[in-house]
Amino acid sequence: MINHLASEQNWQAQLSDLIVDPAELLQLLDLPVTLLPPALAAAESFGLRVPRVFVSRMQKANPLDPLLLQVLPLHQELTVDSRFSLDPLAERHSNPVTGLLHKYQRRLLLTLTGACAIHCRYCFRRHFPYQDNLPGTQEWPAIRDYIQADPELNEVILSGGDPLSVSNRRFFEWLERLESMPQLTTLRIHTRLPVVLPARMDAALLERLRETRLKIVLVIHCNHAQELDNTVLRVLQACKDHGMVLLNQSVLLKGINSSADELILLSERLFDAGVLPYYLHLLDKVQGAAHFDLSRREALAIYREMMERLPGYLLPRLVRETPEAPFKVPLLPDFGRANCE
Ligand SMILES: *Cc1c(COP(=O)(O)O)cnc(C)c1O
Ligand code: SF4
């Protein structure tokens, strides 16, 4: 066995030792205590939650660190902005069976758990009622019937929460169920864990994912090059060696990755890790995240510069999700008529 791959015990221990107390986070990073009262207030509705290994990649004494800003509760979250809602994608309406979200043709999303190893402040699911919507063994027959009723469905996307925050035993149960359906060819896993808690990709999981007949597409979620330290790079390489296709999605976040320079660096660092950029999402307009928002014009100006400076294969698709459109809607800068003729 490759010795840098951790055991389940190891990552489970890390997962039960997350930083959840804003005071501890501020102290570890030598940050001023004046940040504490707003952090405590904002954490009341959506708690602080961050793995220690992720914090170790943050710069000390820098309140603007791009990793810190993704997890530190801030007073801006308490500002109510009427353009930002509790369920911006109206997901409560595309929820036919407990745990299923079926919005696009030929693929559907299965939320295995509401739990994540990290709480990203911009998360569009921060208000989603997961507790009422988690599939268990008793839901499997209904899920199977739903998939069978649509023979075109060939891909299941495991999402969450973070689908890899469940134990190997539970994950393998679901994998076996999905493998038993001949119509399914592909299993996609949307997860932030390979980045925020790389030990999660333990030897048993990697072996099991190598053996499956399903094509595995691992879509990681990383917003800034600084998230990708050498440990993460090694783990991603191991995923690749075990036959997975690796893609990344990011969210465009003001003050975190809102410049072409940072996003280009991210694409290049991902490429070093064997990962191709997939989507760059415009922020979903969720209550409490307005301070991360960029205007469409600002986003397109950044994206235009990325288009000029990156090879096509390192350019993520800039997209926006809407409740209505049957796909994620691409955004492109306007080149004017002259270029089209
Ligand atoms: C994003 C998403 C998908 C996957 O869309 P792709 O364009 O294939 O990546 C599927 N279902 C739902 C509900 C989604 O939000
Ligand atoms: S890991 Fe994903 S689902 Fe979990 S809080 Fe972050 S963005 Fe949201």
PDB file of N, CA and C and ligand atoms in Angstrom, residues 89 91 94 101-104 107-109 124-125 155 157 188 190 249 278-279 281 321 327-328, ligand 1:
ATOM      1  N   LEU A  89     -32.373  28.892  -5.823  1.00  0.00           N
ATOM      2  CA  LEU A  89     -32.562  28.036  -7.000  1.00  0.00           C
ATOM      3  C   LEU A  89     -33.900  27.316  -6.965  1.00  0.00           C
ATOM      4  N   GLU A  91     -34.912  25.026  -5.183  1.00  0.00           N
ATOM      5  CA  GLU A  91     -34.664  23.588  -5.225  1.00  0.00           C
ATOM      6  C   GLU A  91     -35.743  22.796  -4.530  1.00  0.00           C
ATOM      7  N   SER A  94     -37.753  20.936  -7.213  1.00  0.00           N
ATOM      8  CA  SER A  94     -37.329  19.870  -8.132  1.00  0.00           C
ATOM      9  C   SER A  94     -36.908  18.646  -7.326  1.00  0.00           C
ATOM     10  N   LEU A 101     -32.573  15.411  -6.539  1.00  0.00           N
ATOM     11  CA  LEU A 101     -32.832  16.683  -7.223  1.00  0.00           C
ATOM     12  C   LEU A 101     -32.702  16.371  -8.710  1.00  0.00           C
ATOM     13  N   HIS A 102     -33.776  16.508  -9.423  1.00  0.00           N
ATOM     14  CA  HIS A 102     -33.730  16.193 -10.847  1.00  0.00           C
ATOM     15  C   HIS A 102     -34.145  17.422 -11.631  1.00  0.00           C
ATOM     16  N   LYS A 103     -33.139  18.088 -12.203  1.00  0.00           N
ATOM     17  CA  LYS A 103     -33.385  19.365 -12.847  1.00  0.00           C
ATOM     18  C   LYS A 103     -32.989  19.303 -14.315  1.00  0.00           C
ATOM     19  N   TYR A 104     -31.948  18.538 -14.617  1.00  0.00           N
ATOM     20  CA  TYR A 104     -31.419  18.451 -15.975  1.00  0.00           C
ATOM     21  C   TYR A 104     -31.613  17.044 -16.514  1.00  0.00           C
ATOM     22  N   ARG A 107     -29.188  13.144 -16.084  1.00  0.00           N
ATOM     23  CA  ARG A 107     -28.371  13.050 -14.872  1.00  0.00           C
ATOM     24  C   ARG A 107     -29.184  13.603 -13.729  1.00  0.00           C
ATOM     25  N   LEU A 108     -28.986  13.027 -12.585  1.00  0.00           N
ATOM     26  CA  LEU A 108     -29.674  13.578 -11.432  1.00  0.00           C
ATOM     27  C   LEU A 108     -28.764  13.590 -10.225  1.00  0.00           C
ATOM     28  N   LEU A 109     -29.169  14.401  -9.295  1.00  0.00           N
ATOM     29  CA  LEU A 109     -28.338  14.657  -8.139  1.00  0.00           C
ATOM     30  C   LEU A 109     -28.928  13.967  -6.917  1.00  0.00           C
ATOM     31  N   PHE A 124     -24.712  28.123  -1.219  1.00  0.00           N
ATOM     32  CA  PHE A 124     -26.115  28.367  -1.558  1.00  0.00           C
ATOM     33  C   PHE A 124     -27.029  27.393  -0.848  1.00  0.00           C
ATOM     34  N   ARG A 125     -26.457  26.381  -0.208  1.00  0.00           N
ATOM     35  CA  ARG A 125     -27.319  25.436   0.496  1.00  0.00           C
ATOM     36  C   ARG A 125     -27.364  25.725   2.001  1.00  0.00           C
ATOM     37  N   GLU A 155     -26.430   8.912 -15.467  1.00  0.00           N
ATOM     38  CA  GLU A 155     -25.418   9.436 -14.547  1.00  0.00           C
ATOM     39  C   GLU A 155     -26.064   9.886 -13.246  1.00  0.00           C
ATOM     40  N   ILE A 157     -25.178  11.918  -9.755  1.00  0.00           N
ATOM     41  CA  ILE A 157     -24.211  12.829  -9.146  1.00  0.00           C
ATOM     42  C   ILE A 157     -24.427  12.792  -7.642  1.00  0.00           C
ATOM     43  N   ARG A 188     -20.770  10.518 -10.658  1.00  0.00           N
ATOM     44  CA  ARG A 188     -20.017  11.735 -10.421  1.00  0.00           C
ATOM     45  C   ARG A 188     -20.065  12.052  -8.936  1.00  0.00           C
ATOM     46  N   HIS A 190     -19.407  15.097  -6.329  1.00  0.00           N
ATOM     47  CA  HIS A 190     -19.129  16.521  -6.096  1.00  0.00           C
ATOM     48  C   HIS A 190     -18.661  16.679  -4.660  1.00  0.00           C
ATOM     49  N   GLN A 249     -14.651  22.721  -9.782  1.00  0.00           N
ATOM     50  CA  GLN A 249     -15.525  23.878  -9.890  1.00  0.00           C
ATOM     51  C   GLN A 249     -15.192  24.892  -8.809  1.00  0.00           C
ATOM     52  N   TYR A 278     -13.545  23.145 -14.625  1.00  0.00           N
ATOM     53  CA  TYR A 278     -14.823  22.777 -15.241  1.00  0.00           C
ATOM     54  C   TYR A 278     -15.744  24.000 -15.244  1.00  0.00           C
ATOM     55  N   TYR A 279     -16.223  24.381 -14.075  1.00  0.00           N
ATOM     56  CA  TYR A 279     -17.122  25.523 -13.985  1.00  0.00           C
ATOM     57  C   TYR A 279     -16.538  26.614 -13.085  1.00  0.00           C
ATOM     58  N   HIS A 281     -18.582  29.393 -11.231  1.00  0.00           N
ATOM     59  CA  HIS A 281     -19.973  29.773 -11.004  1.00  0.00           C
ATOM     60  C   HIS A 281     -20.084  31.223 -10.566  1.00  0.00           C
ATOM     61  N   GLU A 321     -26.565  29.705 -12.491  1.00  0.00           N
ATOM     62  CA  GLU A 321     -27.690  28.776 -12.377  1.00  0.00           C
ATOM     63  C   GLU A 321     -28.964  29.551 -12.175  1.00  0.00           C
ATOM     64  N   PHE A 327     -30.208  23.929 -18.197  1.00  0.00           N
ATOM     65  CA  PHE A 327     -28.763  23.696 -18.082  1.00  0.00           C
ATOM     66  C   PHE A 327     -28.188  24.892 -17.344  1.00  0.00           C
ATOM     67  N   LYS A 328     -26.935  24.793 -16.946  1.00  0.00           N
ATOM     68  CA  LYS A 328     -26.288  25.956 -16.335  1.00  0.00           C
ATOM     69  C   LYS A 328     -26.002  26.942 -17.471  1.00  0.00           C
TER      70      LYS A 328
HETATM   71  C1  LIG B   1     -25.202  21.324 -11.526  1.00  0.00           C
HETATM   72  C2  LIG B   1     -26.237  20.304 -11.498  1.00  0.00           C
HETATM   73  C3  LIG B   1     -26.127  19.142 -12.264  1.00  0.00           C
HETATM   74  C4  LIG B   1     -24.936  18.862 -13.147  1.00  0.00           C
HETATM   75  O1  LIG B   1     -24.882  19.690 -14.244  1.00  0.00           O
HETATM   76  P1  LIG B   1     -23.670  19.543 -15.250  1.00  0.00           P
HETATM   77  O2  LIG B   1     -23.829  20.677 -16.209  1.00  0.00           O
HETATM   78  O3  LIG B   1     -23.810  18.205 -15.907  1.00  0.00           O
HETATM   79  O4  LIG B   1     -22.418  19.628 -14.475  1.00  0.00           O
HETATM   80  C5  LIG B   1     -27.165  18.234 -12.207  1.00  0.00           C
HETATM   81  N1  LIG B   1     -28.249  18.443 -11.440  1.00  0.00           N
HETATM   82  C6  LIG B   1     -28.394  19.545 -10.698  1.00  0.00           C
HETATM   83  C7  LIG B   1     -29.624  19.719  -9.889  1.00  0.00           C
HETATM   84  C8  LIG B   1     -27.382  20.514 -10.694  1.00  0.00           C
HETATM   85  O5  LIG B   1     -27.524  21.601  -9.928  1.00  0.00           O
END
